[in-house]
Coordinates of C-alpha atoms and ligand atoms in Angstrom, one line a residue:
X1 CA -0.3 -30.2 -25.8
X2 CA 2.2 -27.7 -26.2
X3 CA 2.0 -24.8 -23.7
X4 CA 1.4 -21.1 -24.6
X5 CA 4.8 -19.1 -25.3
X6 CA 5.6 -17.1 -22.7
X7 CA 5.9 -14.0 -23.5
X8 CA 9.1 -12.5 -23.6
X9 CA 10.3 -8.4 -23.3
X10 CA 13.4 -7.2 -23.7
X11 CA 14.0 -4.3 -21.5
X12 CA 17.2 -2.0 -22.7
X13 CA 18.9 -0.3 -19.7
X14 CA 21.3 3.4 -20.1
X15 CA 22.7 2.2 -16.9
X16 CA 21.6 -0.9 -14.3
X17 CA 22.0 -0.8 -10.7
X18 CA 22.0 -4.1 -10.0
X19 CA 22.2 -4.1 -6.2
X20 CA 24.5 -7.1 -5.8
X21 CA 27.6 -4.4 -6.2
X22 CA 28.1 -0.5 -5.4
X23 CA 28.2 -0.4 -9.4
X24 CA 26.2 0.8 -12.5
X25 CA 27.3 -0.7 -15.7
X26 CA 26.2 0.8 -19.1
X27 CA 24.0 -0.1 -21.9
X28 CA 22.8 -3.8 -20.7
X29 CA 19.4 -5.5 -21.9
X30 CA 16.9 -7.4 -19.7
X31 CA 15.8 -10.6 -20.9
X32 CA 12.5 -11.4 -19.4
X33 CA 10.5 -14.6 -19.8
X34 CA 6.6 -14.1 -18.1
X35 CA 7.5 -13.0 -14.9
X36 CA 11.0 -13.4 -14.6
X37 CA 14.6 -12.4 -16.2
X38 CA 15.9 -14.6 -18.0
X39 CA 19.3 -12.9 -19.3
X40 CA 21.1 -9.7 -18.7
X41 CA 23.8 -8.9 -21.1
X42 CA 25.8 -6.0 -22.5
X43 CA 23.7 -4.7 -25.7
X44 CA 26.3 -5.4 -28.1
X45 CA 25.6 -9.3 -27.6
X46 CA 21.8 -9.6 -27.7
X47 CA 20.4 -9.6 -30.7
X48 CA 16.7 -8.5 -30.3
X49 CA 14.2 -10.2 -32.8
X50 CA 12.2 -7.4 -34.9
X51 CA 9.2 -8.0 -33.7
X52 CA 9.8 -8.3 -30.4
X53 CA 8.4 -6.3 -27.6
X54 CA 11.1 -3.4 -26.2
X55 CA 10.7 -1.1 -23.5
X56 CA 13.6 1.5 -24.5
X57 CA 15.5 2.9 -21.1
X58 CA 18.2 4.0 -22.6
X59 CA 18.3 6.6 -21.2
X60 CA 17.2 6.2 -17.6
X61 CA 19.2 4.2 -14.8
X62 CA 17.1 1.0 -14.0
X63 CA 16.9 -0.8 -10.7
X64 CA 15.5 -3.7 -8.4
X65 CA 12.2 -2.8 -7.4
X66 CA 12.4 -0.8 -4.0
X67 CA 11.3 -2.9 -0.8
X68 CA 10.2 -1.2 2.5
X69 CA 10.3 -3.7 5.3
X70 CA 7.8 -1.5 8.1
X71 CA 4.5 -0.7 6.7
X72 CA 0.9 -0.4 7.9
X73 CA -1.2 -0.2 4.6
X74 CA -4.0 0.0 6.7
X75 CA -3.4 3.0 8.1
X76 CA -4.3 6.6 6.9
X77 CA -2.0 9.7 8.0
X78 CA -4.7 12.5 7.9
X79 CA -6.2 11.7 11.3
X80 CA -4.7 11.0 14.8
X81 CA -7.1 11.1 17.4
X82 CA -7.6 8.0 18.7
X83 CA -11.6 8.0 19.0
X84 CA -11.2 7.4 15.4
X85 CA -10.6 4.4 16.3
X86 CA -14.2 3.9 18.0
X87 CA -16.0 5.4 14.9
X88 CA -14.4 2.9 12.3
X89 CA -15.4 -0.4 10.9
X90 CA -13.0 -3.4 9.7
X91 CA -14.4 -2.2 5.8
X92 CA -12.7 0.9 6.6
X93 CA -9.0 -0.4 6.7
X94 CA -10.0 -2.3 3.7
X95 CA -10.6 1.0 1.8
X96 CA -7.5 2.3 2.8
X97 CA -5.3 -0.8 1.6
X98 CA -6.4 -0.9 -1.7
X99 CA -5.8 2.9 -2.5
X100 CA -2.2 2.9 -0.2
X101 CA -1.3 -0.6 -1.8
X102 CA -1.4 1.1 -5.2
X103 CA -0.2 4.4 -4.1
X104 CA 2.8 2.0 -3.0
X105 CA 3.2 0.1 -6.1
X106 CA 3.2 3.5 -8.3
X107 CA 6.4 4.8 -5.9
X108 CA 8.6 2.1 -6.8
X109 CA 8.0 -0.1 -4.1
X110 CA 7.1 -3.3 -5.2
X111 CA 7.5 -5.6 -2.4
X112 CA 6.7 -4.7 1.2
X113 CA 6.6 -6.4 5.1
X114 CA 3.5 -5.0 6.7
X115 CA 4.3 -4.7 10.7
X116 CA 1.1 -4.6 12.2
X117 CA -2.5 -4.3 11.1
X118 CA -5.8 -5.6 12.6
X119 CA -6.7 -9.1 12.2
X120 CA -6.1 -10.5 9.2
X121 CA -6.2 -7.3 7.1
X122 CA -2.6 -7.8 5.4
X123 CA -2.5 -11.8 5.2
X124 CA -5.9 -11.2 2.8
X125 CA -4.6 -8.0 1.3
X126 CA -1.2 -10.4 -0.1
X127 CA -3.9 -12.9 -1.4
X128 CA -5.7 -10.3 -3.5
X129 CA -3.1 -8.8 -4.9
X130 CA -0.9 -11.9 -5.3
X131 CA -4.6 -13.3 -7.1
X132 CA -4.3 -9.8 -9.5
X133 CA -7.5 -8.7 -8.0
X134 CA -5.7 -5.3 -6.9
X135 CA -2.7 -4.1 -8.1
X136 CA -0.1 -3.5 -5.4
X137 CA 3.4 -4.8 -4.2
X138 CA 4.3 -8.2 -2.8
X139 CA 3.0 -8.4 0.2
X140 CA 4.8 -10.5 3.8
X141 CA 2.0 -10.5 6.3
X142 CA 2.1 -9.9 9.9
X143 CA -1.1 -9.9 12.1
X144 CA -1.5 -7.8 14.8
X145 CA 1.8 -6.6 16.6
X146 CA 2.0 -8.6 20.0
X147 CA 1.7 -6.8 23.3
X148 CA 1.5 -6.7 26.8
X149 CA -1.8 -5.4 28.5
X150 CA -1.9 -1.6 28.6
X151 CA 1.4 -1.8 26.3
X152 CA 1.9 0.3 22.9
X153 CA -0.6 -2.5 21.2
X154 CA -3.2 -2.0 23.5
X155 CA -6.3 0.6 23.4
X156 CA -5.4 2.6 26.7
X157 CA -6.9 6.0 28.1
X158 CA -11.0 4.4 27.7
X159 CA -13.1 3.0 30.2
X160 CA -12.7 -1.0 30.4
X161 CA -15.9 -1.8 28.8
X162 CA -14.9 0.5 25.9
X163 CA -11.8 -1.1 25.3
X164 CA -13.0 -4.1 25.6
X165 CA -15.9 -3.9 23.2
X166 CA -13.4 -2.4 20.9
X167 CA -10.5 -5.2 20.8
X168 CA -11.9 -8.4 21.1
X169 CA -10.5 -9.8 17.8
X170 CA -7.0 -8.1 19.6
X171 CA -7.9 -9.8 22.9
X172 CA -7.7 -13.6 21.1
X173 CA -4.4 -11.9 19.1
X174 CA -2.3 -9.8 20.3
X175 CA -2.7 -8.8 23.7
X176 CA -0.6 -11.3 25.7
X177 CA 1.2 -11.2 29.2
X178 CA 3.3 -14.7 29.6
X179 CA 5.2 -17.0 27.6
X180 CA 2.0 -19.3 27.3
X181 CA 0.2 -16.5 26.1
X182 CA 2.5 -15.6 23.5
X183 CA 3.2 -19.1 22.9
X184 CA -1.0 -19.2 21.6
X185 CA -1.2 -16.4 19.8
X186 CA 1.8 -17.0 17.7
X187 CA 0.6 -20.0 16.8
X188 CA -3.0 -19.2 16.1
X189 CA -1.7 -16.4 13.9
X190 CA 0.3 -18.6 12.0
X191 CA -3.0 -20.8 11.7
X192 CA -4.5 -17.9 9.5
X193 CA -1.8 -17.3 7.3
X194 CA 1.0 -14.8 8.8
X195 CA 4.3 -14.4 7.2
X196 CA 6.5 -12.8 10.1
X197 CA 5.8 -12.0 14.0
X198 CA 6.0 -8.4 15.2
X199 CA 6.0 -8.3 19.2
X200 CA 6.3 -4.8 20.8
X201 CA 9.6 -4.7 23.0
X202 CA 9.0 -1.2 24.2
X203 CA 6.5 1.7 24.6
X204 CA 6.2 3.6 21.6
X205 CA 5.4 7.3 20.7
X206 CA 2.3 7.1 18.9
X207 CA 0.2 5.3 21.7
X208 CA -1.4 6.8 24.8
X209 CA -0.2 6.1 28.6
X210 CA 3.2 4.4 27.8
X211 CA 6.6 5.4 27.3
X212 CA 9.3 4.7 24.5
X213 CA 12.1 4.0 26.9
X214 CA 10.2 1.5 28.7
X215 CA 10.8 -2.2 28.2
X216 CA 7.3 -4.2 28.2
X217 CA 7.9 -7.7 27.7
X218 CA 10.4 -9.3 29.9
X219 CA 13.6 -11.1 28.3
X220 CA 12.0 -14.8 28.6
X221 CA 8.6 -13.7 26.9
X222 CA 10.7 -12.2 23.9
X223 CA 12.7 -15.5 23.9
X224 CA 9.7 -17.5 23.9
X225 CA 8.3 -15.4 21.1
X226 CA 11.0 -16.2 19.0
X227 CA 11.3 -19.9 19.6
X228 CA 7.9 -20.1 19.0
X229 CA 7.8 -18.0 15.7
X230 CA 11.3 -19.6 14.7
X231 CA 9.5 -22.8 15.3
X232 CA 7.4 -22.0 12.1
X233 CA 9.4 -20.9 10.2
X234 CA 8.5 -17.2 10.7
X235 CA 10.9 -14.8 11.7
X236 CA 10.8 -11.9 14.4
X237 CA 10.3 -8.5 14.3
X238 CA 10.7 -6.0 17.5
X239 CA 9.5 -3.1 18.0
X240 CA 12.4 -1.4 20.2
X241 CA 12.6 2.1 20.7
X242 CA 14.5 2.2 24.3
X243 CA 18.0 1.0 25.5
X244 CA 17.3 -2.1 27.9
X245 CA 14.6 -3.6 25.3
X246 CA 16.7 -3.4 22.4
X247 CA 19.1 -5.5 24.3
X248 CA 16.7 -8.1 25.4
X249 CA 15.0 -8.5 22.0
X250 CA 18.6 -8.6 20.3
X251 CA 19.8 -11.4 23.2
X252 CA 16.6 -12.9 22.9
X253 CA 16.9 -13.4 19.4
X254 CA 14.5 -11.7 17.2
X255 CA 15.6 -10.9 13.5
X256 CA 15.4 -7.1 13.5
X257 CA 15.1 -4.0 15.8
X258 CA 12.7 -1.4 14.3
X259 CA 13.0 2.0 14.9
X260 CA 15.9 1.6 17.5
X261 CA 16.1 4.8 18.9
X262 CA 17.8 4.8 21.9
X263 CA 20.2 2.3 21.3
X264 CA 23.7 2.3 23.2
X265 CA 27.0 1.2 22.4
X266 CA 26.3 -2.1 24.0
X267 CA 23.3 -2.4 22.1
X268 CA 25.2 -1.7 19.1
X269 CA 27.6 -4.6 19.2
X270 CA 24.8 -6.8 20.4
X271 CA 23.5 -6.2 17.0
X272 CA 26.8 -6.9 15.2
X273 CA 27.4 -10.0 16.9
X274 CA 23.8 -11.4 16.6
X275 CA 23.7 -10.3 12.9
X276 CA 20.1 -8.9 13.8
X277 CA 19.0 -6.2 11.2
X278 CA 18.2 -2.8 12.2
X279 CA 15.2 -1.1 10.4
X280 CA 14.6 2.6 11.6
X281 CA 12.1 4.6 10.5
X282 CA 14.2 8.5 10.1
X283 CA 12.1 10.3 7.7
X284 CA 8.8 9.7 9.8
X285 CA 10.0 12.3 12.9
X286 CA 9.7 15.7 10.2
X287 CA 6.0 13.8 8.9
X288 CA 4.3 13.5 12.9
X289 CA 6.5 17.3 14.3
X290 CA 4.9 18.7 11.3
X291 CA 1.7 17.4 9.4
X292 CA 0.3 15.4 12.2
X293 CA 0.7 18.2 14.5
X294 CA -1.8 20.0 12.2
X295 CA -3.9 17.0 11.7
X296 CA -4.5 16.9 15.5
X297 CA -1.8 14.6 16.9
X298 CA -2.5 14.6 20.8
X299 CA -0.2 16.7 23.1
X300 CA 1.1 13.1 24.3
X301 CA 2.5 11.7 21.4
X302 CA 3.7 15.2 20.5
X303 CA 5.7 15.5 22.9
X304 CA 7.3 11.7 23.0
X305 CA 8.5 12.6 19.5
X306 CA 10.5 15.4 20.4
X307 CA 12.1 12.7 22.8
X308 CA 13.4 10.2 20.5
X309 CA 13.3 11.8 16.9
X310 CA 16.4 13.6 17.2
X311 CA 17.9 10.8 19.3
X312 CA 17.1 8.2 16.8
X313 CA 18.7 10.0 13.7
X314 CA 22.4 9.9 15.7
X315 CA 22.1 6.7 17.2
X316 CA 21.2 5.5 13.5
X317 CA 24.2 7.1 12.3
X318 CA 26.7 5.1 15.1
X319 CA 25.0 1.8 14.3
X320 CA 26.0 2.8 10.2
X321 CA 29.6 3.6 11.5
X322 CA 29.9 0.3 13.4
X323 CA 28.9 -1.6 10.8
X324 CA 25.1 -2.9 11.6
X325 CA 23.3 -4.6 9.1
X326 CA 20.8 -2.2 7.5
X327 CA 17.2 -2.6 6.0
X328 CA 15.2 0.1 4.9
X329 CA 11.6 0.5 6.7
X330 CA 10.1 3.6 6.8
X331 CA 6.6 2.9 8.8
X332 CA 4.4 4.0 6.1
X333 CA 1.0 4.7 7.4
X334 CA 2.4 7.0 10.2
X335 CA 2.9 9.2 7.0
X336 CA 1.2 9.1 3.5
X337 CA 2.1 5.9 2.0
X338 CA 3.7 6.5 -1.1
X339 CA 6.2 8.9 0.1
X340 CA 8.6 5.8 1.5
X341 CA 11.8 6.9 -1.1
X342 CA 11.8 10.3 1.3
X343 CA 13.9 8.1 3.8
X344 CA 17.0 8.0 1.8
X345 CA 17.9 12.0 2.2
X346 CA 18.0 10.7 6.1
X347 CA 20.2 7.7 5.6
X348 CA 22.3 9.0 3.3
X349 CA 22.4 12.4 5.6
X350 CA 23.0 10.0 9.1
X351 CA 25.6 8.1 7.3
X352 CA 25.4 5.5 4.6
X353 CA 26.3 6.3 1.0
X354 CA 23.5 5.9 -1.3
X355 CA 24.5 3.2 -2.9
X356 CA 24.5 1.5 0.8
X357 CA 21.4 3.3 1.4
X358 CA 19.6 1.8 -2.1
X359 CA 21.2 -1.7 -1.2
X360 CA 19.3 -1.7 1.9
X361 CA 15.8 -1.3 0.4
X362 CA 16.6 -4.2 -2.0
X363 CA 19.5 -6.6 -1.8
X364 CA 19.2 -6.5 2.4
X365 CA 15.5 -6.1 2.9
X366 CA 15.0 -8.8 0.5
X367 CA 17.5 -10.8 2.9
X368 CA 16.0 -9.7 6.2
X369 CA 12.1 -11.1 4.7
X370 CA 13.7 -13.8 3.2
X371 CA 13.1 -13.5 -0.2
X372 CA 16.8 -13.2 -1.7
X373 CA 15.9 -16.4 -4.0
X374 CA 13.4 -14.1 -5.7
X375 CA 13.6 -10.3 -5.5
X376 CA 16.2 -7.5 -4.0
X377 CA 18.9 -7.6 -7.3
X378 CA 18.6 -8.2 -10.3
X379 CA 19.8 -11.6 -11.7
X380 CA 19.0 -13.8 -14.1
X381 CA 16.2 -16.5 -12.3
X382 CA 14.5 -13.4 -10.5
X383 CA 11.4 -12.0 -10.7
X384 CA 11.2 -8.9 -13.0
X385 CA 10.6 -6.2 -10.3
X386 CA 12.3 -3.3 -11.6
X387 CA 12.0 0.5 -11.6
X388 CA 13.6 3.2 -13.6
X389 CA 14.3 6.9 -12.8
X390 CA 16.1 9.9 -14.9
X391 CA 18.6 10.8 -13.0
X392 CA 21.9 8.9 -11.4
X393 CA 20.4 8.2 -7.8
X394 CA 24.2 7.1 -6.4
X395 CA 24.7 11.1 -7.6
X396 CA 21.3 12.3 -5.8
X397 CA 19.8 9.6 -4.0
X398 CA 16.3 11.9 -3.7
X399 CA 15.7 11.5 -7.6
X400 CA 13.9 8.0 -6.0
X401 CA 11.2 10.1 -5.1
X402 CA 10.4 10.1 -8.6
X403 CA 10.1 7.1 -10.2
X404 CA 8.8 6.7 -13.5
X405 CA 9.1 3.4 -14.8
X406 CA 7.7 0.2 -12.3
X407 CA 7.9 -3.3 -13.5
X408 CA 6.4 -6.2 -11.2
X409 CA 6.7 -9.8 -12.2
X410 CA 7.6 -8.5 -15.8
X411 CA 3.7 -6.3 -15.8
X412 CA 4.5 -2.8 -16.1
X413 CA 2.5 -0.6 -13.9
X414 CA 3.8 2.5 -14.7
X415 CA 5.8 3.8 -17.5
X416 CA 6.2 7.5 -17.8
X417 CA 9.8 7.1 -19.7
X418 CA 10.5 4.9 -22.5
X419 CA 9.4 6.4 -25.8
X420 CA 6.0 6.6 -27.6
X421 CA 5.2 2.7 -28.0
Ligands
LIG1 N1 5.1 3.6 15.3 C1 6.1 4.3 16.0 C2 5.7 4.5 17.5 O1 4.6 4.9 17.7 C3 6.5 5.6 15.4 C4 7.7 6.2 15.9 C5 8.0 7.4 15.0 N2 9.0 8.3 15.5 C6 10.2 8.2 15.1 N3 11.1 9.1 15.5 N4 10.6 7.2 14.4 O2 6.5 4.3 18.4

């Protein structure tokens, strides 16, 4: 039998970024076979048949397909009080994946890590889209973020038998208070099909009754976690937003800090030393000091913002200067997904250049979820996850706010820019 052709479509590119250099080069084609390139060349040596299939971007500047490594699909922006959370129904988070997983896709992102949803909301949401049942981008799982009892995990400020009536998927999950503990949940969320462990280091902002700075697990929990997670063949992320649990997770060995607000100098060179990726979320502060404020954010949470947002912007822009490895995450979810390409104002404002800033949300972040074999630059062998805007974005790094051309695994899904076909 001989097997269908696959089909191939030649995509021709004004000016490539193709994330494994600072560069652009000018007038290239993109030879792609099914879902993946097969060729890039300068035009002037590719002779494209007549009747083949051409998506003209000549004059556009063509990239790898953005990735954002700290999402929540699940989540909605438009509502923060936490009795939300007692009126709401797993179908509900459903709902909201589908529509933010698209609204994702149609930004430019086509590949994200999602950091934290309920149980096992993103591992099913990667199998639907990666079946073509929902169109959305790549998809590394995590379950539910790990936590200690009455941590930034955990449902604080009800009565007991509220809570508890509320968590008890969480309770077998997530909410976890020793090395055995961790040990379990780890691997019984590796049983149903998680990519990458997220364990909460510190308090956070958004939760009720616990504070950023504070470290909440201990140094041997977060070591177990990652021994346990490394184990399989899953790697670490922390959730770290104060000084002495940065350090700890960082010793302790997880793959990357998110958020890293109140990181010192120490912490810093930790990070160097360890290699350990930092992934902080800088556009998000102007999203919950303004929006959420109007969308009923509670007093609280308000008021833990003002603490780290402004803190977290400098300290991002020493950990640049010193030379920590970057990946872009953006916590979508706290704001309206689709908005993630609003970040790279901030990093390019708290010190990267944008061509750092864009090789962060490809050629690294592809690195930190360990998918450099397939996506983050493009290269012949790769998947065809490109995106194409209209304006130089190493000029004005904001024009990726507006993407109007997104390719993923050589399907277009939105094409606003090459001519009448
Ligand atoms: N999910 C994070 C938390 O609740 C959001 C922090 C947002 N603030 C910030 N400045 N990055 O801790």
């Amino acid at each position: 039998k001989t097997p269908a052709p696959v089909p191939t479509t030649y995509v021709k590119a004004g000016h490539l970024f193709d994330a494994t250099s600072d560069k652009l080069r000018d007038n290239v084609v993109l030879v792609i076979d099914g879902e993946r390139i097969s060729k890039i060349a300068p035009a002037a040596e590719v002779t494209i048949p007549a009747d083949a299939k051409v998506l003209d971007l000549s004059s556009a500047w063509v990239l790898p397909g953005l990735i954002d490594c700290h999402t929540h699909l699940e989540a909605r922006s438009d509502k923060y009080d936490p009795i939300n959370e007692v009126k709401q129904t797993p179908f509900t988070n459903g709902f909201n994946g589908v529509v933010n997983a698209a609204k994702t896709l149609q930004a430019g992102f086509t590949s994200v890590r999602d950091v934290g949803s309920s149980p096992f909301f993103a591992v099913d949401l990667r199998r639907y889209i990666d079946e073509g049942f929902i169109p959305g981008p790549r998809v590394v799982a995590s379950g539910p973020a790990l936590s200690i009892t009455g941590g930034h995990g955990d449902m604080n400020g009800f009565a007991p038998a509220v809570s508890n009536m509320l968590y008890p998927a969480e309770k077998d999950f997530a909410i976890v208070d020793s090395p055995d503990e961790i040990r379990h949940a780890i691997r019984a969320q590796v049983k149903y099909g998680v990519d990458v462990i997220k364990i909460l280091a510190t308090g956070g902002v958004l939760s009720q009754g616990d504070k950023p700075g504070a470290e909440q697990f201990t140094y041997e929990e977060m070591k177990t976690a990652v021994e346990t997670a490394h184990a399989t063949g899953r790697k670490v992320a922390a959730h770290a937003h104060g000084t002495q649990g940065i350090k700890d997770a960082v010793r302790a060995g997880v793959d990357s800090i998110e958020h890293g607000s109140l990181i010192d100098a120490e912490g810093i060179q930790l990070m160097k030393q360890h290699g350990t990726y930092l992934v902080a979320d800088i556009y998000n502060d102007d999203y919950i000091l303004g929006k959420a404020v109007e969308f009923g954010l509670p007093q609280e949470n308000v008021d833990k913002e003002k603490m780290v947002g402004r803190l977290q912007r400098e300290n991002f822009q020493k950990a640049v200067e010193a030379g920590v490895k970057i990946a872009f995450g953006t916590d979508a979810g706290v704001y309206p997904h689709g908005d993630n390409a609003k970040q790279f104002h901030y990093m390019v404002k708290f010190g990267m250049t944008p061509a750092g800033a864009i090789r962060a949300a490809t050629q690294s972040a592809a690195d930190l979820i360990d998918r450099s074999k397939d996506i983050g630059t493009l290269e012949s062998g790769k998947y065809a996850d490109l995106i194409a805007v209209t304006a130089n974005p190493l000029d004005k790094v904001e024009v990726l706010e507006h993407v109007g051309f997104v390719m993923k695994g050589g399907k277009v899904y939105k094409d606003e820019l090459s001519p009448a076909k």
